[in-house]
Amino acid sequence: TDALTGICNRAHLRQQAEDAIAQCRTRGWPVGMLVFDLDNFKGVNDRFGHSGGDWILEQVAQACAGVCRGGELFGRLGGEEFGIVLPDRDLDATERVAEACRAALATIDTSGLGESFTVTASFGCTVTTLSGYDYERLLGHADEAMYAAKHGGRNCIRRYGDAPIRGKVAPVLVR
């Protein structure tokens, strides 16, 4: 367990994800993976201190944990980066979870920090039909798509190997 947020830490997420991926592979089910990174988080720490940043991370974990259904795995990958593993979800369903998380982040009330602002993140999605049943490859491809979201304007979702979503143009990601 991640000591700050109370969700899976990186190592536990990987362990649980590898088990879930193996089960889904045996059953012929897809597995979706999404990765998101909070936008401009360094500015939060600079402005409100690390205690303010920690509070935001806790709120993000609570908001997005509420989006996940049973059997889905949510963890903190490090810093301000999070991942969700979605057994038996295709790419469209994975994108819908990312959109639900994006919407949940926007509802976080930051006024307790003395200033109201919207918490946003950049999201990357992939699925086993694109990336295979390998945890590291899924994570890497979702991470690439997330960086495309960051470079494409932030506070948006990108699919691995696909044209960007939400009307912004970015390169197709191919390995």
Coordinates of C-alpha atoms in Angstrom, one line a residue:
T1 CA 0.0 0.0 0.0
D2 CA 1.2 3.5 -0.8
A3 CA 1.6 5.2 2.6
L4 CA 0.4 8.6 1.4
T5 CA -2.7 7.7 -0.7
G6 CA -3.8 4.3 0.7
I7 CA -4.0 2.7 -2.8
C8 CA -1.6 0.1 -4.3
N9 CA 2.0 1.1 -4.5
R10 CA 3.9 0.4 -7.7
A11 CA 5.2 -3.0 -6.7
H12 CA 1.9 -4.3 -5.5
L13 CA 0.1 -2.9 -8.5
R14 CA 2.5 -4.8 -10.8
Q15 CA 2.2 -8.0 -8.9
Q16 CA -1.7 -7.9 -8.9
A17 CA -1.7 -6.8 -12.5
E18 CA 0.5 -9.6 -13.7
D19 CA -1.9 -12.1 -12.1
A20 CA -4.9 -10.4 -13.6
I21 CA -3.3 -10.2 -17.0
A22 CA -2.4 -13.9 -16.9
Q23 CA -6.0 -14.9 -16.0
C24 CA -7.5 -12.7 -18.7
R25 CA -5.1 -14.1 -21.3
T26 CA -6.2 -17.7 -20.4
R27 CA -9.9 -16.6 -20.7
G28 CA -9.3 -14.6 -23.9
W29 CA -10.4 -11.4 -22.3
P30 CA -8.9 -8.0 -23.1
V31 CA -7.1 -6.0 -20.4
G32 CA -7.1 -2.2 -20.5
M33 CA -4.4 -0.1 -19.0
L34 CA -4.5 3.6 -18.3
V35 CA -1.8 5.9 -16.9
F36 CA -2.3 9.5 -15.8
D37 CA 0.0 12.2 -14.6
L38 CA -1.2 15.3 -12.8
D39 CA -0.7 18.4 -14.9
N40 CA 1.7 21.1 -13.6
F41 CA 2.0 19.4 -10.3
K42 CA 5.4 21.0 -9.6
G43 CA 3.6 24.3 -9.5
V44 CA 1.2 22.9 -6.8
N45 CA 4.2 21.9 -4.6
D46 CA 5.9 25.3 -5.2
R47 CA 2.8 27.3 -4.4
F48 CA 1.3 25.3 -1.5
G49 CA 4.3 23.3 -0.2
H50 CA 4.7 19.6 -0.1
S51 CA 1.9 19.3 2.5
G52 CA -0.5 20.9 -0.1
G53 CA 0.8 18.6 -2.8
D54 CA 0.4 15.6 -0.5
W55 CA -3.2 16.6 0.2
I56 CA -3.9 16.9 -3.6
L57 CA -2.5 13.4 -4.1
E58 CA -4.7 12.0 -1.4
Q59 CA -7.8 13.7 -3.0
V60 CA -6.8 12.4 -6.4
A61 CA -6.6 8.8 -5.1
Q62 CA -10.0 9.1 -3.4
A63 CA -11.6 10.6 -6.5
C64 CA -10.3 8.0 -8.9
A65 CA -10.8 5.0 -6.6
G66 CA -14.5 5.9 -6.6
V67 CA -14.5 5.4 -10.4
C68 CA -13.0 1.9 -10.3
R69 CA -15.3 -1.2 -10.1
G70 CA -14.5 -4.5 -8.4
G71 CA -11.6 -6.3 -9.9
E72 CA -9.9 -3.2 -11.3
L73 CA -6.5 -2.3 -9.9
F74 CA -5.6 1.3 -9.0
G75 CA -2.1 2.3 -7.9
R76 CA 0.3 5.1 -7.5
L77 CA 3.3 4.6 -9.9
G78 CA 5.3 7.3 -8.3
G79 CA 5.3 11.0 -7.7
E80 CA 2.1 12.3 -9.3
E81 CA 1.7 9.4 -11.7
F82 CA -1.1 6.8 -11.3
G83 CA -2.1 3.7 -13.2
I84 CA -5.3 1.6 -13.5
V85 CA -5.5 -1.9 -14.8
L86 CA -8.9 -2.9 -16.2
P87 CA -9.5 -6.6 -16.7
D88 CA -12.1 -7.5 -19.3
R89 CA -12.3 -3.9 -20.7
D90 CA -11.6 -3.0 -24.3
L91 CA -10.0 0.3 -25.4
D92 CA -13.3 2.2 -25.6
A93 CA -14.2 1.1 -22.0
T94 CA -10.7 2.0 -20.9
E95 CA -11.1 5.5 -22.4
R96 CA -14.5 5.9 -20.6
V97 CA -12.8 5.1 -17.3
A98 CA -10.1 7.7 -18.1
E99 CA -12.8 10.2 -18.9
A100 CA -14.6 9.4 -15.6
C101 CA -11.4 9.9 -13.7
R102 CA -10.7 13.2 -15.5
A103 CA -14.2 14.4 -14.6
A104 CA -13.7 13.2 -11.0
L105 CA -10.5 15.2 -10.7
A106 CA -12.3 18.4 -11.8
T107 CA -14.7 18.1 -8.8
I108 CA -11.9 18.2 -6.2
D109 CA -12.5 21.2 -4.0
T110 CA -9.1 22.9 -3.5
S111 CA -10.5 26.0 -1.7
G112 CA -9.0 24.5 1.6
L113 CA -5.6 25.3 0.2
G114 CA -6.6 29.0 0.1
E115 CA -7.1 29.1 -3.6
S116 CA -9.5 27.5 -6.0
F117 CA -8.1 25.8 -9.0
T118 CA -9.0 22.7 -11.1
V119 CA -7.0 19.6 -10.7
T120 CA -6.2 18.1 -14.2
A121 CA -4.3 15.2 -15.6
S122 CA -3.0 13.9 -18.9
F123 CA -4.2 10.3 -19.6
G124 CA -2.8 7.6 -21.8
C125 CA -4.7 4.3 -22.6
T126 CA -4.0 1.0 -24.2
V127 CA -5.3 -2.5 -24.3
T128 CA -3.9 -6.0 -24.8
T129 CA -5.2 -6.2 -28.4
L130 CA -2.7 -3.4 -29.2
S131 CA 0.0 -4.0 -26.6
G132 CA -0.1 -7.7 -25.8
Y133 CA -0.5 -9.5 -22.5
D134 CA 2.7 -8.1 -21.0
Y135 CA 2.5 -5.7 -18.0
E136 CA 5.7 -3.7 -18.9
R137 CA 4.6 -3.3 -22.5
L138 CA 1.1 -2.2 -21.5
L139 CA 2.5 0.2 -19.0
G140 CA 5.1 1.5 -21.5
H141 CA 2.5 2.0 -24.3
A142 CA 0.0 3.7 -21.9
D143 CA 2.9 5.9 -20.7
E144 CA 3.7 6.9 -24.3
A145 CA 0.1 7.8 -25.0
M146 CA 0.1 9.9 -21.7
Y147 CA 3.1 11.8 -22.9
A148 CA 1.3 12.5 -26.2
A149 CA -1.5 13.9 -24.1
K150 CA 0.9 16.1 -22.2
H151 CA 2.4 17.4 -25.4
G152 CA -1.0 17.8 -27.0
G153 CA -2.3 20.3 -24.5
R154 CA -2.8 18.4 -21.2
N155 CA -6.1 17.6 -19.5
C156 CA -6.9 15.2 -22.2
I157 CA -6.9 11.5 -23.1
R158 CA -4.8 9.8 -25.8
R159 CA -4.9 6.2 -27.0
Y160 CA -1.8 4.3 -27.9
G161 CA -1.3 3.9 -31.6
D162 CA -4.4 5.9 -32.5
A163 CA -5.1 9.4 -33.6
P164 CA -5.7 11.6 -30.5
I165 CA -9.1 12.1 -29.0
R166 CA -10.9 15.4 -28.3
G167 CA -10.0 17.1 -31.6
K168 CA -6.3 17.7 -31.0
V169 CA -3.7 16.5 -33.5
A170 CA -0.7 14.5 -32.5
P171 CA 1.5 11.9 -34.1
V172 CA 0.3 8.3 -34.2
L173 CA 2.3 6.3 -31.7
V174 CA 3.9 3.1 -33.1
R175 CA 6.5 0.7 -31.9

